[in-house]
CSV table of N, CA and C in Angstrom, one decimal:
chain,number,residue,atom,x,y,z
I,1,MET,N,14.9,-16.5,18.7
I,1,MET,CA,15.6,-16.3,17.3
I,1,MET,C,14.5,-15.4,16.6
I,2,VAL,N,14.8,-14.3,16.2
I,2,VAL,CA,13.9,-13.5,15.4
I,2,VAL,C,14.1,-13.8,13.9
I,3,ALA,N,13.0,-13.8,13.2
I,3,ALA,CA,13.1,-14.2,11.8
I,3,ALA,C,13.4,-12.9,11.2
I,4,GLU,N,14.0,-12.9,9.8
I,4,GLU,CA,14.1,-11.6,8.9
I,4,GLU,C,13.1,-11.4,8.3
I,5,PRO,N,12.7,-9.9,8.2
I,5,PRO,CA,11.6,-9.4,7.6
I,5,PRO,C,11.5,-9.9,6.0
I,6,ARG,N,10.5,-10.2,5.5
I,6,ARG,CA,10.3,-10.3,4.2
I,6,ARG,C,10.6,-9.2,3.4
I,7,ARG,N,11.5,-9.6,2.2
I,7,ARG,CA,11.9,-8.6,1.3
I,7,ARG,C,10.7,-8.3,0.3
I,8,LEU,N,10.6,-7.1,0.0
I,8,LEU,CA,9.3,-6.6,-0.9
I,8,LEU,C,9.5,-6.9,-2.3
I,9,PRO,N,9.0,-8.0,-2.9
I,9,PRO,CA,9.1,-8.4,-4.4
I,9,PRO,C,8.7,-7.4,-5.3
I,10,LEU,N,9.4,-7.3,-6.6
I,10,LEU,CA,9.2,-6.4,-7.5
I,10,LEU,C,7.6,-6.1,-7.8
I,11,TRP,N,7.2,-7.1,-8.2
I,11,TRP,CA,5.6,-7.4,-8.5
I,11,TRP,C,4.9,-6.7,-7.5
I,12,LEU,N,5.1,-6.8,-6.1
I,12,LEU,CA,4.3,-6.3,-5.1
I,12,LEU,C,4.5,-4.5,-4.9
I,13,LEU,N,5.7,-4.3,-5.1
I,13,LEU,CA,6.3,-2.9,-5.1
I,13,LEU,C,5.4,-1.9,-6.3
I,14,ILE,N,5.5,-2.7,-7.4
I,14,ILE,CA,4.7,-2.2,-8.7
I,14,ILE,C,3.1,-2.1,-8.3
I,15,GLY,N,2.6,-3.2,-7.8
I,15,GLY,CA,1.2,-3.3,-7.6
I,15,GLY,C,0.7,-2.1,-6.6
I,16,VAL,N,1.6,-2.0,-5.4
I,16,VAL,CA,1.3,-1.2,-4.2
I,16,VAL,C,1.3,0.3,-4.9
I,17,TYR,N,2.2,0.6,-5.8
I,17,TYR,CA,2.4,1.9,-6.4
I,17,TYR,C,1.2,2.1,-7.6
I,18,ALA,N,0.9,1.1,-8.2
I,18,ALA,CA,-0.2,1.3,-9.3
I,18,ALA,C,-1.7,1.2,-8.9
I,19,LEU,N,-1.8,0.4,-7.9
I,19,LEU,CA,-3.2,-0.1,-7.3
I,19,LEU,C,-3.2,-0.2,-6.0
I,20,PRO,N,-2.7,0.8,-5.1
I,20,PRO,CA,-2.5,0.8,-3.4
I,20,PRO,C,-3.5,0.1,-2.8
I,21,ALA,N,-5.0,0.5,-3.0
I,21,ALA,CA,-6.1,0.2,-2.4
I,21,ALA,C,-6.3,-1.4,-2.4
I,22,ILE,N,-5.8,-2.1,-3.5
I,22,ILE,CA,-5.8,-3.5,-3.7
I,22,ILE,C,-4.6,-4.2,-3.2
I,23,PHE,N,-3.4,-4.0,-3.6
I,23,PHE,CA,-2.1,-4.3,-3.3
I,23,PHE,C,-1.6,-4.4,-1.9
I,24,ALA,N,-2.3,-3.4,-1.1
I,24,ALA,CA,-1.7,-3.1,0.2
I,24,ALA,C,-2.2,-4.2,1.1
I,25,TRP,N,-3.1,-4.8,0.9
I,25,TRP,CA,-3.7,-5.9,1.6
I,25,TRP,C,-2.7,-7.2,1.5
I,26,PHE,N,-2.0,-7.2,0.5
I,26,PHE,CA,-1.0,-8.4,0.5
I,26,PHE,C,0.1,-8.3,1.6
I,27,LEU,N,0.3,-7.1,2.0
I,27,LEU,CA,1.5,-6.7,3.0
I,27,LEU,C,0.9,-7.1,4.5
I,28,LEU,N,-0.2,-7.5,4.5
I,28,LEU,CA,-0.7,-7.8,5.9
I,28,LEU,C,-0.2,-9.2,6.4
I,29,ARG,N,0.3,-9.9,5.5
I,29,ARG,CA,0.9,-11.4,5.7
I,29,ARG,C,2.0,-11.2,6.7
I,30,ARG,N,2.5,-12.4,7.4
I,30,ARG,CA,3.6,-12.2,8.4
I,30,ARG,C,4.7,-11.8,7.4
I,31,GLY,N,5.8,-11.2,8.2
I,31,GLY,CA,7.1,-10.9,7.8
I,31,GLY,C,7.2,-9.6,7.4
I,32,TYR,N,6.3,-8.7,6.9
I,32,TYR,CA,6.6,-7.3,6.5
I,32,TYR,C,6.6,-6.4,7.5
I,33,SER,N,7.7,-5.5,7.3
I,33,SER,CA,7.7,-4.6,8.5
I,33,SER,C,6.4,-3.8,8.7
I,34,HIS,N,6.3,-2.9,9.8
I,34,HIS,CA,5.4,-2.2,10.2
I,34,HIS,C,5.3,-0.8,9.2
I,35,HIS,N,6.7,-0.5,9.1
I,35,HIS,CA,7.0,0.7,8.2
I,35,HIS,C,6.3,0.6,6.6
I,36,VAL,N,6.6,-0.7,6.1
I,36,VAL,CA,6.2,-1.0,4.9
I,36,VAL,C,4.7,-0.8,4.9
I,37,ARG,N,4.1,-1.6,5.7
I,37,ARG,CA,2.6,-1.7,5.7
I,37,ARG,C,2.0,-0.2,6.0
I,38,LEU,N,2.7,0.5,6.8
I,38,LEU,CA,2.3,2.0,7.0
I,38,LEU,C,2.3,2.7,5.8
I,39,GLY,N,3.3,2.6,5.2
I,39,GLY,CA,3.6,3.5,3.8
I,39,GLY,C,2.7,3.0,2.9
I,40,ALA,N,2.3,1.7,2.7
I,40,ALA,CA,1.4,1.2,1.7
I,40,ALA,C,0.0,1.6,1.9
I,41,PHE,N,-0.5,1.5,3.2
I,41,PHE,CA,-1.7,2.1,3.6
I,41,PHE,C,-1.8,3.5,3.5
I,42,LEU,N,-0.9,4.3,3.9
I,42,LEU,CA,-1.0,5.9,3.6
I,42,LEU,C,-1.2,6.1,2.3
I,43,LEU,N,-0.5,5.6,1.5
I,43,LEU,CA,-0.6,5.7,-0.1
I,43,LEU,C,-2.0,5.2,-0.6
I,44,ALA,N,-2.5,4.2,0.0
I,44,ALA,CA,-3.7,3.8,-0.4
I,44,ALA,C,-4.8,4.7,0.2
I,45,GLY,N,-4.8,5.2,1.3
I,45,GLY,CA,-5.6,6.4,1.7
I,45,GLY,C,-5.7,7.5,1.2
I,46,PHE,N,-4.3,8.1,0.7
I,46,PHE,CA,-4.3,9.2,0.0
I,46,PHE,C,-4.6,9.0,-1.4
I,47,SER,N,-4.5,7.9,-2.2
I,47,SER,CA,-5.2,7.8,-3.4
I,47,SER,C,-6.5,7.7,-3.3
I,48,LEU,N,-7.2,7.1,-2.4
I,48,LEU,CA,-8.8,6.8,-2.1
I,48,LEU,C,-9.5,8.4,-2.2
I,49,ILE,N,-8.5,9.3,-1.4
I,49,ILE,CA,-9.0,10.6,-1.0
I,49,ILE,C,-9.1,11.5,-2.1
I,50,THR,N,-7.8,11.1,-3.0
I,50,THR,CA,-7.8,12.0,-4.1
I,50,THR,C,-8.8,11.6,-5.0
I,51,ALA,N,-9.1,10.5,-5.2
I,51,ALA,CA,-10.1,9.8,-6.1
I,51,ALA,C,-11.6,10.4,-5.8
I,52,ALA,N,-11.9,10.5,-4.5
I,52,ALA,CA,-13.2,10.9,-4.2
I,52,ALA,C,-13.2,12.3,-4.3
I,53,VAL,N,-12.1,13.1,-4.0
I,53,VAL,CA,-12.4,14.6,-4.2
I,53,VAL,C,-12.4,14.7,-5.5
I,54,SER,N,-11.9,14.1,-6.5
I,54,SER,CA,-11.8,14.3,-7.9
I,54,SER,C,-13.3,14.1,-8.4
I,55,ILE,N,-13.9,13.3,-7.9
I,55,ILE,CA,-15.3,12.7,-8.3
I,55,ILE,C,-16.2,13.9,-7.9
I,56,VAL,N,-16.1,14.4,-6.7
I,56,VAL,CA,-17.0,15.3,-6.2
I,56,VAL,C,-16.9,16.7,-6.6
I,57,SER,N,-15.6,17.0,-6.9
I,57,SER,CA,-15.2,18.5,-7.4
I,57,SER,C,-15.6,18.6,-8.8
I,58,PRO,N,-16.2,19.5,-9.3
I,58,PRO,CA,-16.5,19.9,-10.5
I,58,PRO,C,-15.3,20.3,-11.5
I,59,TYR,N,-14.1,20.6,-10.9
I,59,TYR,CA,-12.9,21.2,-11.5
I,59,TYR,C,-12.2,20.1,-11.4
């Protein structure tokens, strides 16, 4: 019997969107699909790269 995947609660969805580098780690718990994890970590990586470029770039 295969367990149903967890539903993404609203607080976690807002957290992943607002602070993806922090809240994406909550998706590593059992039950979340690989697609949800991949999307959250891609968003976290993109936001970290964007922040690093904005710090380094003078413009």
